[in-house]
Short mmCIF file of C-alpha atoms and ligand atoms in Angstrom, two decimals:
data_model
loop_
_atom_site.label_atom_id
_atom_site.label_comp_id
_atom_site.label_asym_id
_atom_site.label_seq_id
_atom_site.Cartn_x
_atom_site.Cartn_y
_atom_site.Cartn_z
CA UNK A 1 -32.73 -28.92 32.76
CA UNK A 2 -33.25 -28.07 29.15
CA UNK A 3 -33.41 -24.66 28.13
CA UNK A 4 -37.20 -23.62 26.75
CA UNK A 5 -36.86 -23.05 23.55
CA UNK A 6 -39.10 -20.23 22.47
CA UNK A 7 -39.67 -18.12 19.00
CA UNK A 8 -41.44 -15.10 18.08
CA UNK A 9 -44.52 -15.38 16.31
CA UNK A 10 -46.10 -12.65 14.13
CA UNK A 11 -49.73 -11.97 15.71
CA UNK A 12 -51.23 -10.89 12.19
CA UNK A 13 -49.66 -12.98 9.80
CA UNK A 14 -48.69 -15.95 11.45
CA UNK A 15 -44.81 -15.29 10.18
CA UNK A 16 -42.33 -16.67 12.59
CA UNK A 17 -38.83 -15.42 13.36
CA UNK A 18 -35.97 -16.52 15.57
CA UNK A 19 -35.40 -13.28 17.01
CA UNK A 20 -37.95 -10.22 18.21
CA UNK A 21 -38.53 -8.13 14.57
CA UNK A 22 -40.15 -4.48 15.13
CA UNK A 23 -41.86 -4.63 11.95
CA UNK A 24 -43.32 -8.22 10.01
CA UNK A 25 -41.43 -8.86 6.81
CA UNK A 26 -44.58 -10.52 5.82
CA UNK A 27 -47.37 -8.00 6.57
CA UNK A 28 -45.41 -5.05 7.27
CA UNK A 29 -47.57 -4.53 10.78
CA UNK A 30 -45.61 -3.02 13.55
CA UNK A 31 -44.93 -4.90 17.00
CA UNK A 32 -46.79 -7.63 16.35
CA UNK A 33 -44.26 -9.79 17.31
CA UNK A 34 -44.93 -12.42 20.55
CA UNK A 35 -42.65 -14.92 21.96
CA UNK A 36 -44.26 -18.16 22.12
CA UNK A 37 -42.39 -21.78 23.84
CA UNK A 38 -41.94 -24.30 20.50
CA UNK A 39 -43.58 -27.30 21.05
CA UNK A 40 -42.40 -30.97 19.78
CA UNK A 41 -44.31 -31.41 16.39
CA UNK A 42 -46.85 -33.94 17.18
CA UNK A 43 -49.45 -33.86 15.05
CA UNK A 44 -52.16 -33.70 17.67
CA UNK A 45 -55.19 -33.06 14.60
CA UNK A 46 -53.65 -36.09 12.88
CA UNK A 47 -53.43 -38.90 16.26
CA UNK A 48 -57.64 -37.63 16.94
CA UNK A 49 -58.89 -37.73 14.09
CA UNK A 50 -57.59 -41.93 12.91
CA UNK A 51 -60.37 -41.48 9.46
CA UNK A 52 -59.84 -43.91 6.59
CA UNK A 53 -57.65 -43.28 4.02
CA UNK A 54 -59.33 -41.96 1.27
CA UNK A 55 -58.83 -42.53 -2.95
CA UNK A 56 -58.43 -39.89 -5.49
CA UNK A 57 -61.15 -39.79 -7.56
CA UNK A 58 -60.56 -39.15 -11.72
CA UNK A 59 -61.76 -35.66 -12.51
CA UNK A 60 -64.00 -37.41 -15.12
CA UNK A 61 -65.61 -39.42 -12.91
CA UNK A 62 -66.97 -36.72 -10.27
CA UNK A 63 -70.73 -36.12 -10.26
CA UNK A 64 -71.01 -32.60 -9.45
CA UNK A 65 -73.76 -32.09 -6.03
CA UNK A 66 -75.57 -28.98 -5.68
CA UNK A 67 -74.08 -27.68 -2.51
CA UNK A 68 -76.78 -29.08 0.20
CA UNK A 69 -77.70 -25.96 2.47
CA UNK A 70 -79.36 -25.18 5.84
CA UNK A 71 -81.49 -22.27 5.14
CA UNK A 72 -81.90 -20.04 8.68
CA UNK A 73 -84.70 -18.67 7.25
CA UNK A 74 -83.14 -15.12 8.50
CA UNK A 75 -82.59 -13.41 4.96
CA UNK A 76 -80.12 -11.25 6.13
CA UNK A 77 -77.53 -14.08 7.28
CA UNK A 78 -78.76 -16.38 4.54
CA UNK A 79 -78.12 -13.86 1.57
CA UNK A 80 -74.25 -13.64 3.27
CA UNK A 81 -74.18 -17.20 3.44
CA UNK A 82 -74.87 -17.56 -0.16
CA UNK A 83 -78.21 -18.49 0.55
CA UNK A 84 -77.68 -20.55 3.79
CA UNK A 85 -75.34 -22.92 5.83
CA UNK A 86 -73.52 -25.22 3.30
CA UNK A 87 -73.69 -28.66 4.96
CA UNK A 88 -70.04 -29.67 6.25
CA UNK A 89 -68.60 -26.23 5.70
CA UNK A 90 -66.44 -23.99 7.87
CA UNK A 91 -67.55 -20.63 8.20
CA UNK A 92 -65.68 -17.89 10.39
CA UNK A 93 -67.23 -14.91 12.37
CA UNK A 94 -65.02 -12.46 13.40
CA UNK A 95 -65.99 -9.32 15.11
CA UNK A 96 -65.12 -7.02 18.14
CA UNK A 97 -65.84 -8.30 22.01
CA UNK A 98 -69.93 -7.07 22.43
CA UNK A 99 -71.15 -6.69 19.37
CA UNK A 100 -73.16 -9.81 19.02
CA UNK A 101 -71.75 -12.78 17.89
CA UNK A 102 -72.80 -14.88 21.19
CA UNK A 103 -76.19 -13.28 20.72
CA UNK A 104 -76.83 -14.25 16.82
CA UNK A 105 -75.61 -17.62 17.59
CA UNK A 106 -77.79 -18.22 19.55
CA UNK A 107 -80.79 -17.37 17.25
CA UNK A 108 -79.28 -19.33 14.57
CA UNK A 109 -78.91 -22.43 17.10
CA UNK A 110 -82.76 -22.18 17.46
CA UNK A 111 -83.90 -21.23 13.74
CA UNK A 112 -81.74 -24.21 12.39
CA UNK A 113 -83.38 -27.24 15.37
CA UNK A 114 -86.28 -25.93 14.63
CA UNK A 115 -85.46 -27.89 10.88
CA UNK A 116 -84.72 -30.83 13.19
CA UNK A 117 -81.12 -29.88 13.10
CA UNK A 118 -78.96 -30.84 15.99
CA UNK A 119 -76.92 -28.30 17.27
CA UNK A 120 -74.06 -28.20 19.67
CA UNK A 121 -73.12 -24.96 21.15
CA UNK A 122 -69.60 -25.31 22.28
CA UNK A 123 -68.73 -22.04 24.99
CA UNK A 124 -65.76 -21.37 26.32
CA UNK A 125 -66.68 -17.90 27.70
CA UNK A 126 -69.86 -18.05 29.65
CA UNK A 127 -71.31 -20.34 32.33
CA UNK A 128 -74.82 -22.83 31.63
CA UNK A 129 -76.56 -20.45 33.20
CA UNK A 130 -75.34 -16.92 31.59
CA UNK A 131 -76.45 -19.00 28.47
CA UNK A 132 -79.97 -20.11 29.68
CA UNK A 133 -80.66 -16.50 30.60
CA UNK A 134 -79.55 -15.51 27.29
CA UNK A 135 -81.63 -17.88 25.59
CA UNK A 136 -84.79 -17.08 28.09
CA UNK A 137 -84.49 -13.50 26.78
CA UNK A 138 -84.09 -14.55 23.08
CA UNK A 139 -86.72 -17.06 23.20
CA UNK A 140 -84.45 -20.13 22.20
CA UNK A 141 -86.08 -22.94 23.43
CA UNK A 142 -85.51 -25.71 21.42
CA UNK A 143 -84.80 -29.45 23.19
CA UNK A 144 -82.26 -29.83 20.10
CA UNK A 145 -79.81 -27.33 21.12
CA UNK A 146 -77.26 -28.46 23.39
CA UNK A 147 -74.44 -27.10 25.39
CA UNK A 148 -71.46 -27.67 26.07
CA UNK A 149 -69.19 -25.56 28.68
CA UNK A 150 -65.68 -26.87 27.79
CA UNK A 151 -62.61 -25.58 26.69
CA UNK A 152 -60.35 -28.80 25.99
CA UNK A 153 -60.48 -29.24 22.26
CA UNK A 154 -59.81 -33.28 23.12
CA UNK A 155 -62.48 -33.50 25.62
CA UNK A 156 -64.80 -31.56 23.02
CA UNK A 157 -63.41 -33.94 20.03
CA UNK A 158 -64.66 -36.94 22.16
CA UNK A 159 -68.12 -35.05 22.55
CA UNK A 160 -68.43 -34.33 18.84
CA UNK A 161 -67.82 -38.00 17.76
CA UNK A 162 -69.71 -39.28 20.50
CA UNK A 163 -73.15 -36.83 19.73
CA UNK A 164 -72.81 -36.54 16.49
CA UNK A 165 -73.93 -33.06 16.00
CA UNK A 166 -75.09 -31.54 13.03
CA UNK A 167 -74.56 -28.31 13.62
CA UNK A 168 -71.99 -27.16 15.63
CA UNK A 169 -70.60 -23.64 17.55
CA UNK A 170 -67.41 -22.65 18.66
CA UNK A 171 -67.69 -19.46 21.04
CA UNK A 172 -65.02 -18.85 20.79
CA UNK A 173 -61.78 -19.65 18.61
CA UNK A 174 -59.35 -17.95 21.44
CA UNK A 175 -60.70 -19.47 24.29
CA UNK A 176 -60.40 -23.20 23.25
CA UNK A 177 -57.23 -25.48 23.60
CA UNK A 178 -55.34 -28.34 22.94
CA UNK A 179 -53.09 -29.90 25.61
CA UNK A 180 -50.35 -30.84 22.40
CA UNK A 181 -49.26 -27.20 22.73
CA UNK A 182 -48.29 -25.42 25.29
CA UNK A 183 -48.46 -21.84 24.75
CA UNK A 184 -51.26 -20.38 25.82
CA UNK A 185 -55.23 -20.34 24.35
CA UNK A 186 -55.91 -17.42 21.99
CA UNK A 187 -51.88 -17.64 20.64
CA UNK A 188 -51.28 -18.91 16.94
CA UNK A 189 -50.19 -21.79 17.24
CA UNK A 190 -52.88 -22.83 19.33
CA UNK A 191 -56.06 -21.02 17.38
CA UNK A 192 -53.74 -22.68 13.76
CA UNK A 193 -53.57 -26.21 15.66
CA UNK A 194 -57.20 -25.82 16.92
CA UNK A 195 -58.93 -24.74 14.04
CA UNK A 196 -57.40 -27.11 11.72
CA UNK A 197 -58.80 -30.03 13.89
CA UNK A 198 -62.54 -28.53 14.10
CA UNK A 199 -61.80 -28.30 9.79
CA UNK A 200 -60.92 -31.81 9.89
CA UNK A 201 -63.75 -32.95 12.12
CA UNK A 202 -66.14 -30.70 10.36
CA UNK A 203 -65.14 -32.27 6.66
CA UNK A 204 -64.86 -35.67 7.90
CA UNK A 205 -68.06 -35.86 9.81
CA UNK A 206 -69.85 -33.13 7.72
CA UNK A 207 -70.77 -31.17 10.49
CA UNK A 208 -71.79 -27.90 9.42
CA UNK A 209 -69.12 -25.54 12.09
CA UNK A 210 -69.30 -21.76 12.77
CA UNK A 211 -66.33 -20.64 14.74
CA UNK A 212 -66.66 -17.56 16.55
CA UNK A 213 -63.60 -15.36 16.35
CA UNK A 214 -62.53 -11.91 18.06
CA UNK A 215 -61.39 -9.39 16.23
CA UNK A 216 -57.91 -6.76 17.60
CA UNK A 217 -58.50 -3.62 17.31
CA UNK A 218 -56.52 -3.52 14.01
CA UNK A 219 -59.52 -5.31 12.75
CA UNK A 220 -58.16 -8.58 12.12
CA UNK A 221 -58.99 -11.53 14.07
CA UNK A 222 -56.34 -12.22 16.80
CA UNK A 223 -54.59 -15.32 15.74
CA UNK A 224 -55.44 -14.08 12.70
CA UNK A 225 -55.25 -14.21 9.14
CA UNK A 226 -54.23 -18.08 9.30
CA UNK A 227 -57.40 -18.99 10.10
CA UNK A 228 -59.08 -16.94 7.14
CA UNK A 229 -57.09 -19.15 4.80
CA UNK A 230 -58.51 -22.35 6.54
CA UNK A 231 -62.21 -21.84 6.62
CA UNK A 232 -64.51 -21.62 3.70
CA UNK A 233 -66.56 -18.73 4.66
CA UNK A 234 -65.56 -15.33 6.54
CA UNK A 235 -68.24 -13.30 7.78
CA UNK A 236 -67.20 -9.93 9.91
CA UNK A 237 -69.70 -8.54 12.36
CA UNK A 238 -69.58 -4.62 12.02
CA UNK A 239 -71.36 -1.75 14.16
CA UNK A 240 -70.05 0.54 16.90
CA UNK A 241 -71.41 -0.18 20.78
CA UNK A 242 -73.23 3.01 20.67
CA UNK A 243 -75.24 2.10 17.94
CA UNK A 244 -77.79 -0.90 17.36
CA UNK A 245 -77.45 -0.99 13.69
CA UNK A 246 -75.19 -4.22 12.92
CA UNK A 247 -73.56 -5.42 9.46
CA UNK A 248 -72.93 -8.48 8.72
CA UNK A 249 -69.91 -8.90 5.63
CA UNK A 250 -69.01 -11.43 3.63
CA UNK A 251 -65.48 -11.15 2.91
CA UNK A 252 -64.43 -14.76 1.70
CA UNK A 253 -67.39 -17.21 0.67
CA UNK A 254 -66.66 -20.43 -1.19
CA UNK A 255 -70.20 -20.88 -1.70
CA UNK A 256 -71.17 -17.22 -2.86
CA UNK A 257 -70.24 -14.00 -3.81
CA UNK A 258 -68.35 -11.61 -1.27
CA UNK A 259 -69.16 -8.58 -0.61
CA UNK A 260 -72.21 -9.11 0.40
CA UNK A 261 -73.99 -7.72 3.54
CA UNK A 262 -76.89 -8.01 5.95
CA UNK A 263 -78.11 -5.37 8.05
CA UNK A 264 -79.51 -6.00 11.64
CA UNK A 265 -80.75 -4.05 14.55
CA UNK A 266 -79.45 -4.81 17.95
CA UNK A 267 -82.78 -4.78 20.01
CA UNK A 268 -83.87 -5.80 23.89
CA UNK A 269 -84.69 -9.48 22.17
CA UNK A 270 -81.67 -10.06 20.45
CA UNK A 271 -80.86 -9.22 16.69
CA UNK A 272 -83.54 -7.93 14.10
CA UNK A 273 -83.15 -8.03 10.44
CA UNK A 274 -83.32 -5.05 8.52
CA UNK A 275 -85.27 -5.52 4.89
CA UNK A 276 -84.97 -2.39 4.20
CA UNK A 277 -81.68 -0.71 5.50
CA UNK A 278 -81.67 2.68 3.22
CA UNK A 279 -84.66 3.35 5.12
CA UNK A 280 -83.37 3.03 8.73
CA UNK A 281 -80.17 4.79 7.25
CA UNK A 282 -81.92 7.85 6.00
CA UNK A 283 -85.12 8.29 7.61
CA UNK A 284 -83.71 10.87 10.28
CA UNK A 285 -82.10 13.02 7.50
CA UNK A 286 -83.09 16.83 8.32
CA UNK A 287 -82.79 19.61 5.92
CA UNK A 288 -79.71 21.43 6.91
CA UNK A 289 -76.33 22.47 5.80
CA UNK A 290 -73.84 19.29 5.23
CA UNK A 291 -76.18 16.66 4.67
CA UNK A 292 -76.57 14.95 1.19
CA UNK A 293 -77.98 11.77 0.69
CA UNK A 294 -75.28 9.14 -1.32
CA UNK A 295 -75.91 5.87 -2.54
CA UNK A 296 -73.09 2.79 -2.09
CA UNK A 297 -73.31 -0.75 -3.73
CA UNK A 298 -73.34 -3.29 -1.17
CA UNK A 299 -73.00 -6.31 -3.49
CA UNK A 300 -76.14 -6.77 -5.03
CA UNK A 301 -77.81 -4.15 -3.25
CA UNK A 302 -77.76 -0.37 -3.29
CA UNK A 303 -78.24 1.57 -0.53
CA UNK A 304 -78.75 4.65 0.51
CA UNK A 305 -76.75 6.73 2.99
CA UNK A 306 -76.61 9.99 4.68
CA UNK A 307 -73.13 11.72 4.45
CA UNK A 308 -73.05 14.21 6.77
CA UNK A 309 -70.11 17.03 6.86
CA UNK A 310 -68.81 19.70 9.15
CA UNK A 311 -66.11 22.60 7.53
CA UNK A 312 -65.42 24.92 10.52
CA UNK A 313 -62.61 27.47 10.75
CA UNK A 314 -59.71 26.48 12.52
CA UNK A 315 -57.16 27.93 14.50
CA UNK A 316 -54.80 24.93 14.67
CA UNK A 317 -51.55 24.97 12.57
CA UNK A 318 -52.53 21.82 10.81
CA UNK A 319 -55.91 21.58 10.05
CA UNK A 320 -57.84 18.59 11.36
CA UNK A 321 -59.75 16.56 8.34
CA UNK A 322 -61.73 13.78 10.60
CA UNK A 323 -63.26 10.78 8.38
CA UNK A 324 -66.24 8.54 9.79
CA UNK A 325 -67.53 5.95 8.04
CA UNK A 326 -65.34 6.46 4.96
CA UNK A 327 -61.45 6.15 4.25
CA UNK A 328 -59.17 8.75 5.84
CA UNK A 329 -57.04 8.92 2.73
CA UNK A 330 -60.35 9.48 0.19
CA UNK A 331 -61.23 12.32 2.56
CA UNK A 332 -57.99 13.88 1.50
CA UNK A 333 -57.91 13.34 -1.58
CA UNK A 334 -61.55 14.48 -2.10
CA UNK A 335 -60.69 17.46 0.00
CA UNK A 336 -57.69 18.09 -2.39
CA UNK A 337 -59.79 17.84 -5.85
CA UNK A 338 -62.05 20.60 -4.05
CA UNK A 339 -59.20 22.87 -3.61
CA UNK A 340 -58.32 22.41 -6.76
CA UNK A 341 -61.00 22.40 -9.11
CA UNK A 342 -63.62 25.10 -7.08
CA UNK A 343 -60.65 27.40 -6.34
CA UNK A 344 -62.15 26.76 -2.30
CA UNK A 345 -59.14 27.01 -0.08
CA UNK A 346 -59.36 24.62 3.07
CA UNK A 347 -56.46 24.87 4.48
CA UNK A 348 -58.06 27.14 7.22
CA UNK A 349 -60.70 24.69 7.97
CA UNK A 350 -61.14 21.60 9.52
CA UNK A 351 -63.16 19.11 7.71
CA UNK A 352 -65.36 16.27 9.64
CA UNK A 353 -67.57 13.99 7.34
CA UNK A 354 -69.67 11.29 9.19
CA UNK A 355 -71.70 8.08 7.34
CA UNK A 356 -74.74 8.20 9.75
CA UNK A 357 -75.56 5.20 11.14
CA UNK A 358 -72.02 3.69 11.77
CA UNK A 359 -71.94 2.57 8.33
CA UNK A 360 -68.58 1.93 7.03
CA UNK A 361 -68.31 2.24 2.89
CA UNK A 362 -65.92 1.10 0.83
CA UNK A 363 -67.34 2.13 -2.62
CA UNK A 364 -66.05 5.26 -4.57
CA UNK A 365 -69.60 5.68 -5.72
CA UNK A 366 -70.07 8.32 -2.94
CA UNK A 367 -67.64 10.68 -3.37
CA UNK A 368 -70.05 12.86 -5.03
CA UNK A 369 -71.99 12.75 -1.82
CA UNK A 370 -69.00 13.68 0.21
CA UNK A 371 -67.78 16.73 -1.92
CA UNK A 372 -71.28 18.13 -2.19
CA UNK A 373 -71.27 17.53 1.72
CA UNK A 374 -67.98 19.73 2.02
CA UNK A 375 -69.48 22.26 -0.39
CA UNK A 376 -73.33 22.26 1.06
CA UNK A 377 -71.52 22.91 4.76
CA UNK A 378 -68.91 25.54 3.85
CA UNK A 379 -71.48 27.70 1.75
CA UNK A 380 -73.52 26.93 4.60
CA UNK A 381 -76.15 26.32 1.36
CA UNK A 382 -79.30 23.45 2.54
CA UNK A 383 -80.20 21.17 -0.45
CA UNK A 384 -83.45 19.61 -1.14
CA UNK A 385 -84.38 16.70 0.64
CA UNK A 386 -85.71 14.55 -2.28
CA UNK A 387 -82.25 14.88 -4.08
CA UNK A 388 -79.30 12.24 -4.05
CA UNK A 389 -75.45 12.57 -5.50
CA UNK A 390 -74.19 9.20 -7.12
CA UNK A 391 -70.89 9.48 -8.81
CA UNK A 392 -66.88 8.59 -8.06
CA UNK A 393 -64.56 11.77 -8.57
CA UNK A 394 -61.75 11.41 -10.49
CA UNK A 395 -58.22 13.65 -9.92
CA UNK A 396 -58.97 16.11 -12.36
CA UNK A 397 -62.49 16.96 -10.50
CA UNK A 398 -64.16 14.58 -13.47
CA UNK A 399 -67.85 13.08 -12.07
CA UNK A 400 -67.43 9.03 -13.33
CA UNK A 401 -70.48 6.85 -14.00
CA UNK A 402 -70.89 3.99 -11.62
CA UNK A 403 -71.90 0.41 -12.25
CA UNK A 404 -75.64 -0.81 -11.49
CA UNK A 405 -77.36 2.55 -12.08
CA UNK A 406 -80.36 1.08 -12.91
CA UNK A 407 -80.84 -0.44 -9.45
CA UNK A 408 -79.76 2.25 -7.74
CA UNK A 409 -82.25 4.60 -9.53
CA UNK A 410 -85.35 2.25 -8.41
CA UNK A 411 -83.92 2.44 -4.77
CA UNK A 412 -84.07 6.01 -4.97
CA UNK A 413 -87.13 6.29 -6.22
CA UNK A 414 -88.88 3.71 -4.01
CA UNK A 415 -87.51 5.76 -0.90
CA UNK A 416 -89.16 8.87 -2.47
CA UNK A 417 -86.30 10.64 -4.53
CA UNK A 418 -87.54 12.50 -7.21
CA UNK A 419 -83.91 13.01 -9.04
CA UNK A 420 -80.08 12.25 -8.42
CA UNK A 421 -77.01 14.27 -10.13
CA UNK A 422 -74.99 11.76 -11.72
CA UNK A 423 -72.48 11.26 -14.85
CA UNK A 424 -74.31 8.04 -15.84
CA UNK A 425 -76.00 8.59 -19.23
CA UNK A 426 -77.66 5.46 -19.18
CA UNK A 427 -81.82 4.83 -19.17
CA UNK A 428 -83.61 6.45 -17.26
CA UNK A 429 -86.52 4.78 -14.78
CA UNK A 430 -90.25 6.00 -15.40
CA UNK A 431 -90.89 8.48 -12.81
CA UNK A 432 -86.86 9.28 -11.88
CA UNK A 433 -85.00 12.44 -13.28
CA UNK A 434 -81.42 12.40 -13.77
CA UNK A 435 -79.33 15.45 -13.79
CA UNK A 436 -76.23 14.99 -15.77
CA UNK A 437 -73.26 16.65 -14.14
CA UNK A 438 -69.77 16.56 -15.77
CA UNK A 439 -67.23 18.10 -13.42
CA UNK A 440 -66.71 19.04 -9.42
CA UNK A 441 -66.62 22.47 -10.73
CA UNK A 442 -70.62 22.34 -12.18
CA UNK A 443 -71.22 21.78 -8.53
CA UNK A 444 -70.77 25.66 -6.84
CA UNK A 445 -74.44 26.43 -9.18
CA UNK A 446 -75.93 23.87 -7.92
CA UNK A 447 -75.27 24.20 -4.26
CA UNK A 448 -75.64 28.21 -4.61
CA UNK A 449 -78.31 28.13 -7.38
P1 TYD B 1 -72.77 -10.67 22.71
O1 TYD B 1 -73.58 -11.52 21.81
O2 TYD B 1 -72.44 -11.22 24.05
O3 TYD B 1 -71.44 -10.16 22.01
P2 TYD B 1 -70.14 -10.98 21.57
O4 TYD B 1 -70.45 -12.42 21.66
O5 TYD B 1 -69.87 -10.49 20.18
O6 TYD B 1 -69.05 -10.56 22.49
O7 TYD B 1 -73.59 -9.32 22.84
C1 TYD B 1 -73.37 -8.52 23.88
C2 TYD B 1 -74.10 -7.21 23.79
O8 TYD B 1 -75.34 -7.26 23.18
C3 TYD B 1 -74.30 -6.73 25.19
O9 TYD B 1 -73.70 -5.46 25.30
C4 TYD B 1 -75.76 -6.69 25.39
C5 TYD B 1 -76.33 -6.65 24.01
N1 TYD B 1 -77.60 -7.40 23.89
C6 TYD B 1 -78.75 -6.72 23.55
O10 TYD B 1 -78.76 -5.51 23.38
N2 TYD B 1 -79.93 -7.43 23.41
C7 TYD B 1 -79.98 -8.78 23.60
O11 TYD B 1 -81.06 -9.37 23.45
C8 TYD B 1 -78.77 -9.46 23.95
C9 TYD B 1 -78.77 -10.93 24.18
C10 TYD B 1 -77.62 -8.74 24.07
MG1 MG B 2 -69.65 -13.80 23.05
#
């Protein structure tokens, strides 16, 4: 008998080796190698899928087509989208096991028949009837939607061209399969093989597809960051399982801008959106030591945040410096640029700083919110509640002006701020007050007064 041939297969990056690496030459990740069986090269996307051959078309001669789109009619999804579904396109939602995905399916499946859209919910995870109770409870109801329990990517092929769906869901990526490959569901080669035949089908029958992806631990969606390349639109599904507040990120649109997000509640009849998020972010601020209100640059959108911080003494050799919600590193560093420019030695404390709500920012614009945190909790000094901190601090304890101040001002002010400290010198909204602060160091006054 012939000996199986295997190789090892990098589970982040897709990079294949001969032999079992430690760390990825490619992404540098460490033991994410797997072995996987190779497979004869058939082709298995190309032998479905028999379309016409098609002509190139001059450059000069292409009529350009406003992007046709399925509105949901949920603003939250639709402003992530790029203002909807774009007709034929891939889009990608990755996100942990439970946060979800299943669950806003689902509501999409009914908000888009209810525009006469046909929709075919593919599942590979739960029975016809786990899916009927879900929909009971969600009050889906539409006779457009319709399911289909299967996990063989040619049986589901034969389906699509058969039905001709116009909308169609892939719950999930890992669990579906093609019998041309014989490693095992949820491994790269079958989620590359797999995903590159729902692109064809999607393009060729323009068949708007969302594929539903989970995400590793690490964050990336397992079988992974092939499949980001392939699709037109990635969406990520953030939140943690003891919280109901859900985001929603763009972080590759073809249609739109990234960067992008839309805020939902997790509630007894599925998802809720969230109009306005700085409220449900802030509203349970209380007035006490370590809590300063921040305000981040989603995209288009500011919004507000409470950073909460905790300095205690510690007794540990090493001091612990805990980061929620914002990068462990800009902790440090922040920490660092307090040492340095307030003469306030940390070393014997631990520092813990939490974004409430399970937020996660990525926007420097809050460091001024985090190093007045630090300060307000280790002078153990309570600021007002009707003041915010909006600034990104430099290595030489210098407050920087941020981008989109104006917006950020009238977000403050609708929620009932009466002033922010800032660097920004530009105009200043009718009923707002700025306080210009120049340096970390300006900031011991104002916590102590
Ligand atoms: P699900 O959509 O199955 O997650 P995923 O597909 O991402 O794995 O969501 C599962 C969680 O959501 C589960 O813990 C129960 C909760 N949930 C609600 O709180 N309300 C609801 O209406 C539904 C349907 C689910
Ligand atoms: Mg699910």
């Amino acid at each position: 008998m012939a000996k199986v041939k295997t190789k090892f297969v990098c589970l982040e990056c897709g990079y294949e080796s001969v032999k079992w690496l430690g760390k990825c030459p490619d992404c540098s990740g460490y033991s994410t190698f797997t072995e996987e069986r190779i497979f004869e090269e058939k082709n298995a996307s190309k032998k479905i899928l028999d379309f016409d051959v098609k002509k190139p078309v001059c450059l000069d001669h292409i009529e350009i087509v406003e992007a046709d789109r399925v509105k949901t009619g949920m603003e939250e999804l639709d402003r992530v989208l790029g203002d909807g579904f774009v007709k034929g396109s891939l889009v990608l939602i990755g996100g942990e096991p439970g946060i979800g995905k299943s669950t806003l399916l689902l509501q999409v499946s009914e908000l888009v028949a209810k525009k006469e859209v046909d929709v075919l919910y593919i599942t590979g995870e739960e029975s016809l009837s786990q899916i009927k109770m879900r929909a009971d409870r969600l009050g889906v109801l539409s006779k457009q939607i319709h399911i289909l329990p299967e996990t063989n990517i040619e049986i589901i092929i034969e389906t699509i061209k058969k039905d001709h769906p116009q909308f169609l869901i892939v719950d999930s990526i890992q669990t579906i399969y093609t019998d041309e490959i014989t490693s095992v569901p949820g491994s790269v080669s079958q989620v590359r093989e797999i995903t590159n035949m729902f692109m064809n089908i999607s393009k060729n029958m323009g068949i708007t597809t969302v594929i539903i992806g989970h995400v590793t631990k690490e964050g990336n969606i397992a079988g992974p960051k092939i499949l980001e390349h392939m699709v037109d639109t990635v969406l990520y599904f953030e939140g943690e399982r003891l919280n109901t507040n859900r985001i929603i990120r763009t972080v590759k649109n073809r249609f739109g801008s990234t960067n992008e997000i839309g805020v939902f509640e997790m509630g007894a009849k599925g998802l809720i959106e969230i109009a306005e998020p700085s409220k449900l972010l802030i509203e349970s601020k209380k007035e006490a030591s370590g809590s300063v209100i921040g305000c981040a640059l989603e995209g288009t959108r500011p919004l507000l945040l409470e950073i909460q911080a905790l300095v205690t003494k510690t007794n540990l050799p090493m001091p612990r410096r805990t980061a929620i919600g914002i990068d462990y590193n800009r902790l440090s560093l922040l920490v660092a640029i307090i040492e340095k420019h307030l003469n306030v030695y940390l070393g014997a404390y631990d520092v813990y700083v939490n974004v409430v709500g399970g937020f996660k920012v990525n926007d420097t614009s809050t460091d001024l919110a985090v190093v007045t945190a630090v300060l307000s909790s280790y002078y153990d000094q309570i600021l007002p509640n009707d003041v915010a901190f909006v600034g990104e601090v430099g290595l030489l304890g210098e407050i920087r002006s941020i981008i989109n101040f104006e917006a950020r001002q009238k977000e403050l002010k609708k929620m009932g701020f009466k002033y922010c400290f800032t660097a920004n010198t530009d105009t200043v909204i009718s009923g707002f007050d700025v306080k210009l602060i120049q340096n970390v160091r300006d900031l011991r006054k104002t916590i102590k007064g």
